Coordinates of N, CA and C in Angstrom, one line a residue:
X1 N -33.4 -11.2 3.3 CA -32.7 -11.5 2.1 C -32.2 -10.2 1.4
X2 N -33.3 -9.5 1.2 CA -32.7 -7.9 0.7 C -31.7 -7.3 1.5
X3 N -31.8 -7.0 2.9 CA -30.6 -6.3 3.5 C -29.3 -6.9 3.4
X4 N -29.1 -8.3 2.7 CA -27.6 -9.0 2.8 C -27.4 -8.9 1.0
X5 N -28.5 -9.0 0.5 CA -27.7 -8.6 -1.1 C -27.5 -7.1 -0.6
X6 N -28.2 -6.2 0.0 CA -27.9 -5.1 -0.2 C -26.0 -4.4 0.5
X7 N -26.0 -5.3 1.7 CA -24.6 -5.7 2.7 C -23.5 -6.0 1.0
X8 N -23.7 -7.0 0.3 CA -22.5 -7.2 0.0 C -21.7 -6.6 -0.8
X9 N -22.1 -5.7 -2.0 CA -21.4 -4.8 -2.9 C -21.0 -4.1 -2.1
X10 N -21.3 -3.7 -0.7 CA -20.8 -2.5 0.4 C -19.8 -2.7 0.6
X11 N -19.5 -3.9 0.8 CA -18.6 -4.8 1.5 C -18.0 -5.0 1.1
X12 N -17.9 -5.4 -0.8 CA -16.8 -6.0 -1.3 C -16.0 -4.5 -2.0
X13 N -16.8 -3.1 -1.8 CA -16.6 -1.9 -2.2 C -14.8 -1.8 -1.2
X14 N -16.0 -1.6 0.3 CA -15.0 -1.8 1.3 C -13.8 -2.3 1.2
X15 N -13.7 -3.3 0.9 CA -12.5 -4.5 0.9 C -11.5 -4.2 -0.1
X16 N -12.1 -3.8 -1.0 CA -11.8 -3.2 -2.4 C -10.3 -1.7 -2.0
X17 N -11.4 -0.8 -1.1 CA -10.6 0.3 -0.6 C -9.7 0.4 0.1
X18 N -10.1 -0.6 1.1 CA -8.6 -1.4 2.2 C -7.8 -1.4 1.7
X19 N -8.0 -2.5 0.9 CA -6.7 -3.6 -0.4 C -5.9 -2.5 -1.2
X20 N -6.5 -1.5 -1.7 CA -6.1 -0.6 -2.4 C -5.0 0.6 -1.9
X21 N -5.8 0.8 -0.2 CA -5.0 1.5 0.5 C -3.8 1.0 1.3
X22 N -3.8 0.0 1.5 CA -2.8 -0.8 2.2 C -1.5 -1.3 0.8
X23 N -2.2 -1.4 -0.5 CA -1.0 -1.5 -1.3 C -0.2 -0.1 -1.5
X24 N -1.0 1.1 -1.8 CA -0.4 2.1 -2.0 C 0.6 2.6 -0.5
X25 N 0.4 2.0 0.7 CA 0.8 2.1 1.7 C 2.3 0.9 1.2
X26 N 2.1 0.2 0.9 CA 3.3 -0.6 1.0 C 4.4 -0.2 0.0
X27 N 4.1 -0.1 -1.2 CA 4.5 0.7 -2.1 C 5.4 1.9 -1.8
X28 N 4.4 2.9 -1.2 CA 4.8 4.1 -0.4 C 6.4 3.3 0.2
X29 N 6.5 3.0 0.8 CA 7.2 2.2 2.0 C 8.5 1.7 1.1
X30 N 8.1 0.8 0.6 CA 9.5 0.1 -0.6 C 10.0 1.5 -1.3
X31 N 9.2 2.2 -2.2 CA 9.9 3.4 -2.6 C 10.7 4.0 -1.7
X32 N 10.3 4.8 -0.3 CA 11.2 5.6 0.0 C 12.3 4.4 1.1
X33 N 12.3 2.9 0.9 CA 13.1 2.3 1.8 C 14.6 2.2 0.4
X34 N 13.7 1.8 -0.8 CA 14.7 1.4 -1.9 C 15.6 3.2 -2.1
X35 N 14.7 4.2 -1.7 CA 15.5 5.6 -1.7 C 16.7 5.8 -0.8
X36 N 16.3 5.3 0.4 CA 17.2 5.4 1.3 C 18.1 4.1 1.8
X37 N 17.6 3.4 1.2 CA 19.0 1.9 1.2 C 19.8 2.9 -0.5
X38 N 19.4 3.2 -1.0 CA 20.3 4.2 -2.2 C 21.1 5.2 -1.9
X39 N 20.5 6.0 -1.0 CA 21.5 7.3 -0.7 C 22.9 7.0 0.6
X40 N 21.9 5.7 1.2 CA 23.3 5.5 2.1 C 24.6 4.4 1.3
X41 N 24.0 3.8 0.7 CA 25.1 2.7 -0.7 C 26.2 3.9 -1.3
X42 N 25.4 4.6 -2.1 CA 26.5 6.2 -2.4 C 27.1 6.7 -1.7
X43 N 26.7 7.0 -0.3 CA 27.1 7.6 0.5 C 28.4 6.7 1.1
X44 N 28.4 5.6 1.2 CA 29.3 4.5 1.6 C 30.5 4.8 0.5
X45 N 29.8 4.4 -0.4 CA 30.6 4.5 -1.5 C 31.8 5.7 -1.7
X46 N 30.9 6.6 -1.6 CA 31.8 7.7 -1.3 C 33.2 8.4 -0.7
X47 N 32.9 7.3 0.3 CA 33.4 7.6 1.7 C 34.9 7.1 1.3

């Protein structure tokens, strides 16, 4: 019983860090896509 209460704040830490890194990862991603669906729209535009 102790080693599984002791498992689950580890765990939900864990999951915590995933979630956190995988949003900053997607984020990352839409930023520099919404950057570069931008410079080529101008770029078009330009033309």
């Amino acid at each position: 019983m102790n080693t599984s209460k002791r498992n689950t704040p580890s765990f939900k830490s864990y999951n915590l860090i995933s979630y956190t890194l995988t949003m900053i990862g997607v984020s990352l991603l839409l930023c520099w896509g919404i950057e570069f669906l931008t410079k080529e729209v101008f770029r078009l535009a330009l033309i």
